[in-house]
Amino acid sequence: MDGKKIVISENLEKLVFKLKNKADIFLVGGYVRNNLMGFCDTDVDLASELTPDELKQLLKYSDFKVVDKSKKLGTVLIKVEDEEFEHTTFRREEYDKSGKHCPELAEFVKDIREDAKRRDFTCNAIYYNLTHRRYVDIYSGTYDVQKRLVKCVETPEYVFDNDGVRILRMVRQACELGFNIDKHSYKVAKSMTYRLKDISGQRKLSELKLMLYADQKYSISKPKSHIRAMNLFNELKLFPLFYVPCDKVKLTMLKSVKLEDRFIALLIDIVNAVNPDCVEYFLKDLLGAKGLCVGKQAEDYIKIVCGYFDALNKRSNKEYFFKYFDYFNIIREYLKYTNKKLFEKYNFFYRYILNHKIPVRIKDLNINGNDIKKALPNIQDKNISTVLKSLLDEVFENALTNEKSELIKEVKKIGDFRNN
């Protein structure tokens, strides 16, 4: 097959030369696809019939270091200087029906056709033989790249049944590359979204976050392709598979924001679509272990989104900034898109607090628990935080200054009052 010659690095040339007497080495995947489109900003993925152990032996006394990535799948990283190539042994896969969506059997083979069969879309299943400088295109992926089309390698039923995440990758890659989706692949995907039910929330979240920056992925990625991705979410009714109890989400905030954290913008749109009785409880379920499994960042997301809605509900300044001061610098970026007057109101107080160094957190006070113990030796530990909160209220209301001596006097007054 004729095609555009792929230019590779000097180190990759050396690697191919060292292995040429043992096996042909192939480029495969995004690197080949993108080169056909005239750019190459992606990782280098290699494939051959060589097993990890054979590669280690063949490169043992060379500058190339071979590191296992997945022994089961035959994937290693080949490192040299500041370059890294991922190599995978040709393999045949079999999936069980348990819902794990990972191969039950991964058998190393020498037949490139078996390796191509396990891949997802034709545009990702084009091989380039680096040893002989020619393309191997079993599924006519080159033709689909020219047509700018995402299409399943085998029947869509086979592709999506093996791994439901491929439905998400179909959406993501179409949006990142500006491709259309093959009509039959799309129709089958829509009927098989149930295959996402037993995919972990963390794995689904990873794909979702990549989609939210689809317009930033490649130099050719089109503006607002992340909006296209979320529109496809609505069309395919994927949101319920992401623990959102509604079929469609209106993308008001996501369309408004620029390059702030778009996941926060989507969360705001989701809350508006669901209209839960309690935003905080809803987000804890959505982002928690039984939902998207966001991890440590979940608390920050919850604070920011709750802070946004509490501002819309006109929560009092003291209550608001005691709870959300550390997050308001982010919250205001979303608030200004929705209600300019409320943005200006809360932003004025936020800047006032900053400029005048008004305490809004207990740690901002010029007194601590040890100081209170010295002033009130008989105070119980459980009451120290109550005293500190009381002092914080008074300083914020300007009934006290944040001077240590004055704060200690106030603590002693509290002690005298309790003793009397």
Coordinates of C-alpha atoms in Angstrom, one line a residue:
M1 CA 0.0 0.0 0.0
D2 CA 1.3 3.5 -0.9
G3 CA 1.2 6.3 1.6
K4 CA 3.0 9.2 3.2
K5 CA 6.4 8.2 4.5
I6 CA 6.7 8.7 8.3
V7 CA 9.7 10.5 9.6
I8 CA 11.0 9.1 12.9
S9 CA 13.6 10.1 15.4
E10 CA 17.2 8.9 15.3
N11 CA 16.8 6.8 18.4
L12 CA 13.8 5.0 16.9
E13 CA 15.8 4.4 13.7
K14 CA 18.5 2.8 15.9
L15 CA 16.0 0.6 17.7
V16 CA 14.5 -0.6 14.4
F17 CA 18.0 -1.3 13.1
K18 CA 18.9 -3.4 16.2
L19 CA 15.8 -5.5 15.9
K20 CA 15.5 -5.8 12.1
N21 CA 17.0 -9.3 11.9
K22 CA 14.6 -10.6 14.6
A23 CA 11.2 -9.1 13.7
D24 CA 9.6 -6.2 11.8
I25 CA 8.7 -3.3 14.0
F26 CA 5.5 -1.4 13.5
L27 CA 4.1 2.0 14.4
V28 CA 0.4 1.8 15.2
G29 CA -2.4 3.9 16.6
G30 CA -2.6 7.6 16.9
Y31 CA 0.9 8.3 15.7
V32 CA 0.2 6.7 12.3
R33 CA -3.3 8.3 12.1
N34 CA -2.1 11.7 12.9
N35 CA 0.8 11.6 10.5
L36 CA -1.6 10.8 7.7
M37 CA -3.4 14.0 8.7
G38 CA -0.2 16.0 8.6
F39 CA 0.7 16.4 12.3
C40 CA 2.3 14.1 14.9
D41 CA 1.6 15.5 18.4
T42 CA 1.0 12.2 20.2
D43 CA 2.9 9.4 21.8
V44 CA 4.8 6.7 19.9
D45 CA 3.2 3.3 20.1
L46 CA 5.0 0.3 18.7
A47 CA 4.0 -3.3 18.0
S48 CA 5.7 -6.5 16.9
E49 CA 5.7 -10.2 17.4
L50 CA 8.5 -9.9 19.9
T51 CA 7.6 -10.7 23.5
P52 CA 8.8 -8.5 26.5
D53 CA 11.3 -11.2 27.5
E54 CA 12.7 -11.3 23.9
L55 CA 13.0 -7.5 23.8
K56 CA 14.8 -7.5 27.1
Q57 CA 17.3 -10.1 25.9
L58 CA 17.8 -8.4 22.5
L59 CA 18.4 -5.0 24.1
K60 CA 20.3 -6.2 27.1
Y61 CA 23.6 -4.6 26.3
S62 CA 22.4 -1.5 24.5
D63 CA 21.4 2.0 25.4
F64 CA 17.8 1.0 25.4
K65 CA 16.1 0.2 28.8
V66 CA 13.1 -2.1 28.7
V67 CA 10.6 -1.6 31.6
D68 CA 7.5 -3.8 32.1
K69 CA 4.2 -1.9 32.0
S70 CA 1.8 -4.9 31.8
K71 CA 3.1 -8.4 31.7
K72 CA -0.3 -9.8 31.0
L73 CA -0.9 -7.6 28.0
G74 CA 2.7 -7.8 26.8
T75 CA 3.3 -4.0 27.1
V76 CA 6.7 -2.5 27.9
L77 CA 8.3 1.0 27.8
I78 CA 11.5 1.3 25.9
K79 CA 13.5 4.2 27.2
V80 CA 16.5 5.9 25.7
E81 CA 17.9 9.3 26.6
D82 CA 14.8 11.6 26.8
E83 CA 12.6 9.4 24.6
E84 CA 10.1 6.7 25.5
F85 CA 8.4 4.2 23.2
E86 CA 5.5 1.9 24.3
H87 CA 5.8 -1.5 22.7
T88 CA 3.1 -4.1 22.7
T89 CA 3.4 -7.7 21.6
F90 CA 0.9 -8.8 18.9
R91 CA -1.9 -10.5 20.8
R92 CA -5.3 -12.1 20.6
E93 CA -7.9 -11.3 23.2
E94 CA -11.0 -12.9 24.6
Y95 CA -13.4 -11.2 27.0
D96 CA -15.7 -12.8 29.5
K97 CA -19.2 -11.6 30.3
S98 CA -18.6 -10.6 33.9
G99 CA -18.6 -6.9 33.2
K100 CA -14.9 -6.4 33.9
H101 CA -14.4 -5.2 30.3
C102 CA -10.7 -6.3 30.4
P103 CA -9.4 -9.3 28.5
E104 CA -9.9 -12.7 30.2
L105 CA -7.3 -14.1 27.9
A106 CA -4.4 -12.3 26.2
E107 CA -2.5 -14.7 24.0
F108 CA 0.7 -13.6 22.2
V109 CA 0.5 -14.2 18.5
K110 CA 2.6 -13.6 15.4
D111 CA -0.3 -12.7 13.1
I112 CA -0.8 -8.9 12.7
R113 CA -4.4 -9.5 11.7
E114 CA -5.2 -11.0 15.1
D115 CA -3.7 -7.9 16.7
A116 CA -5.7 -5.6 14.5
K117 CA -8.9 -7.3 15.3
R118 CA -8.6 -6.5 19.0
R119 CA -8.4 -2.7 18.3
D120 CA -11.3 -0.3 18.5
F121 CA -11.6 1.9 15.4
T122 CA -10.3 1.6 11.8
C123 CA -8.4 4.9 12.1
N124 CA -6.5 3.5 15.1
A125 CA -5.7 0.2 13.4
I126 CA -3.3 1.3 10.7
Y127 CA 0.2 -0.1 11.0
Y128 CA 3.3 1.3 9.6
N129 CA 6.2 -1.2 9.0
L130 CA 9.3 0.7 10.1
T131 CA 11.6 -2.1 8.9
H132 CA 10.3 -1.9 5.3
R133 CA 8.7 1.5 5.3
R134 CA 5.2 0.5 4.2
Y135 CA 1.7 0.6 5.5
V136 CA -0.4 -2.4 6.6
D137 CA -4.0 -1.4 6.6
I138 CA -6.3 -4.4 7.2
Y139 CA -9.5 -2.4 7.9
S140 CA -9.1 0.4 5.3
G141 CA -8.4 2.9 8.1
T142 CA -6.5 5.2 5.7
Y143 CA -9.7 5.6 3.7
D144 CA -11.6 6.5 6.9
V145 CA -9.0 9.0 7.9
Q146 CA -9.3 10.7 4.6
K147 CA -13.1 10.7 5.1
R148 CA -12.6 11.9 8.7
L149 CA -14.7 9.1 10.0
V150 CA -14.6 7.1 13.3
K151 CA -15.8 3.5 12.5
C152 CA -15.5 0.2 14.4
V153 CA -12.9 -2.3 13.1
E154 CA -15.3 -5.3 13.4
T155 CA -19.0 -5.2 13.9
P156 CA -19.9 -2.5 16.4
E157 CA -21.7 -5.1 18.5
Y158 CA -18.4 -7.0 18.9
V159 CA -16.4 -3.9 19.6
F160 CA -18.7 -2.3 22.2
D161 CA -19.6 -5.6 23.9
N162 CA -16.0 -6.3 24.7
D163 CA -15.4 -2.9 26.3
G164 CA -18.2 -0.3 26.9
V165 CA -15.6 2.4 27.4
R166 CA -15.1 2.3 23.6
I167 CA -18.4 4.2 23.3
L168 CA -16.9 7.1 25.2
R169 CA -13.7 6.9 23.2
M170 CA -15.7 7.0 20.0
V171 CA -17.3 10.3 21.2
R172 CA -14.0 11.7 22.5
Q173 CA -11.9 10.9 19.4
A174 CA -14.5 12.2 17.0
C175 CA -14.5 15.5 18.9
E176 CA -10.8 15.8 19.3
L177 CA -10.1 15.0 15.7
G178 CA -13.2 16.7 14.2
F179 CA -14.3 13.4 12.7
N180 CA -17.9 12.3 12.0
I181 CA -19.1 9.0 13.5
D182 CA -20.0 6.1 11.2
K183 CA -23.8 5.9 11.3
H184 CA -24.0 2.2 12.0
S185 CA -21.4 2.5 14.8
Y186 CA -23.3 5.4 16.3
K187 CA -26.7 3.6 16.1
V188 CA -25.3 0.4 17.8
A189 CA -23.5 2.5 20.4
K190 CA -26.8 4.2 21.3
S191 CA -28.4 0.8 21.8
M192 CA -25.5 -0.5 23.9
T193 CA -24.9 2.3 26.4
Y194 CA -25.9 -0.2 29.1
R195 CA -22.4 -1.7 28.7
L196 CA -21.2 1.3 30.7
K197 CA -23.2 0.4 33.8
D198 CA -20.5 -1.8 35.3
I199 CA -17.5 0.4 34.3
S200 CA -16.0 2.0 37.3
G201 CA -16.8 5.6 38.0
Q202 CA -13.1 6.5 38.0
R203 CA -12.6 5.1 34.6
K204 CA -15.6 6.9 33.2
L205 CA -14.5 10.2 34.9
S206 CA -11.2 10.0 33.2
E207 CA -12.8 9.9 29.7
L208 CA -15.2 12.6 30.7
K209 CA -12.5 15.0 31.7
L210 CA -10.6 14.4 28.5
M211 CA -13.7 15.2 26.5
L212 CA -14.1 18.5 28.4
Y213 CA -10.8 19.6 26.8
A214 CA -11.3 18.0 23.4
D215 CA -10.7 21.4 21.8
Q216 CA -7.3 21.5 23.3
K217 CA -6.0 18.1 22.4
Y218 CA -4.4 18.6 19.0
S219 CA -3.3 21.5 16.9
I220 CA -6.2 20.6 14.5
S221 CA -8.8 20.3 17.2
K222 CA -11.8 22.6 16.5
P223 CA -13.1 25.3 18.9
K224 CA -16.0 24.2 21.1
S225 CA -15.5 20.5 20.3
H226 CA -16.0 19.9 24.0
I227 CA -19.5 21.2 23.6
R228 CA -20.0 18.8 20.7
A229 CA -18.9 16.0 23.0
M230 CA -21.4 16.9 25.7
N231 CA -24.2 17.4 23.1
L232 CA -23.4 13.8 22.0
F233 CA -23.7 12.8 25.7
N234 CA -27.2 14.2 25.6
E235 CA -28.1 12.5 22.3
L236 CA -26.8 9.2 23.5
K237 CA -28.4 9.6 26.9
L238 CA -25.1 9.0 28.7
F239 CA -25.6 11.2 31.7
P240 CA -27.7 8.6 33.6
L241 CA -24.7 6.2 33.1
F242 CA -22.6 8.8 35.0
Y243 CA -25.0 8.8 38.0
V244 CA -26.9 11.9 36.9
P245 CA -30.7 11.2 37.3
C246 CA -31.8 12.9 34.1
D247 CA -31.4 12.2 30.4
K248 CA -30.4 15.7 29.3
V249 CA -28.2 18.5 30.8
K250 CA -28.5 22.1 29.4
L251 CA -24.9 23.3 28.9
T252 CA -25.3 26.9 30.0
M253 CA -22.3 27.3 32.2
L254 CA -20.1 25.1 30.2
K255 CA -20.7 27.2 27.1
S256 CA -19.9 30.4 29.0
V257 CA -16.6 29.6 30.7
K258 CA -13.3 29.9 28.9
L259 CA -10.4 27.7 30.2
E260 CA -11.4 27.5 33.8
D261 CA -12.0 24.1 35.2
R262 CA -14.8 22.9 32.9
F263 CA -15.7 20.0 35.1
I264 CA -16.9 22.6 37.7
A265 CA -18.9 24.3 35.0
L266 CA -20.5 20.9 34.0
L267 CA -21.2 20.2 37.7
I268 CA -23.1 23.5 37.9
D269 CA -25.1 22.6 34.8
I270 CA -25.8 19.1 36.2
V271 CA -27.1 20.6 39.5
N272 CA -29.3 23.0 37.5
A273 CA -30.7 20.1 35.5
V274 CA -31.4 17.8 38.5
N275 CA -32.4 20.6 41.0
P276 CA -31.7 18.4 44.1
D277 CA -33.2 19.1 47.5
C278 CA -29.7 19.5 48.9
V279 CA -26.8 20.4 46.5
E280 CA -24.1 19.2 49.0
Y281 CA -25.6 15.7 49.5
F282 CA -26.3 15.3 45.8
L283 CA -22.7 16.1 45.0
K284 CA -21.3 13.9 47.7
D285 CA -23.2 11.0 46.1
L286 CA -22.2 11.9 42.5
L287 CA -18.5 12.4 43.3
G288 CA -18.1 9.8 46.0
A289 CA -17.1 6.1 46.0
K290 CA -20.5 5.0 44.6
G291 CA -20.4 7.6 41.9
L292 CA -17.6 9.1 39.8
C293 CA -15.0 8.4 42.5
V294 CA -13.3 11.8 42.1
G295 CA -11.0 11.2 45.1
K296 CA -9.4 14.0 47.3
Q297 CA -10.4 16.7 44.9
A298 CA -14.1 16.0 45.5
E299 CA -14.2 18.2 48.6
D300 CA -12.9 21.2 46.6
Y301 CA -15.4 20.6 43.9
I302 CA -18.3 20.4 46.4
K303 CA -17.2 23.6 48.2
I304 CA -16.9 25.5 44.9
V305 CA -20.2 24.4 43.5
C306 CA -22.1 24.9 46.8
G307 CA -20.4 28.3 47.2
Y308 CA -21.7 29.3 43.8
F309 CA -25.3 28.3 44.6
D310 CA -25.2 29.8 48.1
A311 CA -24.1 33.1 46.5
L312 CA -27.2 32.9 44.2
N313 CA -29.3 32.2 47.4
K314 CA -27.8 35.5 48.9
R315 CA -26.3 33.9 52.0
S316 CA -25.1 36.5 54.6
N317 CA -21.6 37.9 54.2
K318 CA -20.3 36.5 57.5
E319 CA -21.7 33.0 57.0
Y320 CA -20.7 33.0 53.4
F321 CA -17.1 34.0 53.8
F322 CA -16.6 31.9 57.0
K323 CA -17.4 28.9 54.8
Y324 CA -16.2 29.8 51.4
F325 CA -13.4 32.4 51.7
D326 CA -10.7 29.9 50.6
Y327 CA -12.7 29.0 47.5
F328 CA -14.1 32.4 46.4
N329 CA -11.3 33.3 44.1
I330 CA -12.5 30.3 42.0
I331 CA -16.3 30.7 42.7
R332 CA -16.4 34.2 41.5
E333 CA -15.2 33.2 38.0
Y334 CA -18.4 31.2 37.6
L335 CA -20.7 33.6 39.5
K336 CA -19.9 36.5 37.1
Y337 CA -21.3 34.6 34.2
T338 CA -24.7 34.2 35.9
N339 CA -25.4 37.2 38.1
K340 CA -23.2 40.3 37.7
K341 CA -24.8 42.2 40.6
L342 CA -24.2 39.3 43.0
F343 CA -20.7 38.8 41.7
E344 CA -19.9 42.5 42.3
K345 CA -21.5 42.4 45.8
Y346 CA -19.6 39.3 47.0
N347 CA -16.4 40.3 45.2
F348 CA -16.4 43.7 46.9
F349 CA -16.6 42.1 50.4
Y350 CA -14.0 39.5 49.4
R351 CA -11.5 42.2 48.4
Y352 CA -12.4 44.2 51.5
I353 CA -11.6 41.2 53.7
L354 CA -8.3 40.7 51.9
N355 CA -7.3 44.4 51.9
H356 CA -8.1 44.9 55.6
K357 CA -6.9 41.5 56.7
I358 CA -10.1 40.7 58.4
P359 CA -10.1 37.2 60.0
V360 CA -12.5 34.7 58.5
R361 CA -10.8 31.5 59.8
I362 CA -9.8 30.6 63.3
K363 CA -6.2 30.3 62.1
D364 CA -6.4 34.0 61.2
L365 CA -6.9 35.0 64.8
N366 CA -3.8 36.2 66.8
I367 CA -4.6 33.7 69.5
N368 CA -4.7 29.9 69.6
G369 CA -5.7 27.1 71.8
N370 CA -2.6 27.2 74.0
D371 CA -3.1 30.9 74.7
I372 CA -6.7 30.1 75.9
K373 CA -5.4 27.3 78.1
K374 CA -3.0 29.7 79.8
A375 CA -5.7 32.3 80.3
L376 CA -8.2 29.7 81.5
P377 CA -6.3 26.8 83.0
N378 CA -9.5 24.9 84.0
I379 CA -11.1 25.1 80.5
Q380 CA -12.0 21.7 79.0
D381 CA -10.5 21.0 75.6
K382 CA -13.9 20.5 73.9
N383 CA -14.8 24.1 74.8
I384 CA -11.7 25.7 73.3
S385 CA -13.0 25.7 69.7
T386 CA -16.3 27.3 70.9
V387 CA -14.4 30.2 72.5
L388 CA -12.3 30.6 69.3
K389 CA -15.4 30.7 67.2
S390 CA -17.0 33.3 69.5
L391 CA -13.8 35.5 69.2
L392 CA -13.8 35.1 65.4
D393 CA -17.5 36.3 65.3
E394 CA -16.7 39.4 67.3
V395 CA -13.5 40.3 65.4
F396 CA -15.4 39.9 62.1
E397 CA -18.2 42.2 63.4
N398 CA -15.5 44.7 64.5
A399 CA -16.6 44.3 68.2
L400 CA -13.0 43.3 68.9
T401 CA -9.7 44.1 67.3
N402 CA -7.4 41.2 66.3
E403 CA -4.8 42.0 68.9
K404 CA -3.6 39.3 71.1
S405 CA -3.8 41.3 74.3
E406 CA -7.4 42.3 73.7
L407 CA -8.3 38.8 72.7
I408 CA -6.9 37.4 75.9
K409 CA -8.8 40.0 77.9
E410 CA -12.0 38.8 76.2
V411 CA -11.1 35.2 77.0
K412 CA -10.7 36.1 80.7
K413 CA -14.0 37.9 80.7
I414 CA -15.6 34.7 79.4
G415 CA -13.9 32.8 82.3
D416 CA -15.1 35.3 84.9
F417 CA -18.6 35.1 83.5
R418 CA -18.7 31.3 83.7
N419 CA -17.3 31.3 87.2
N420 CA -20.0 33.7 88.4

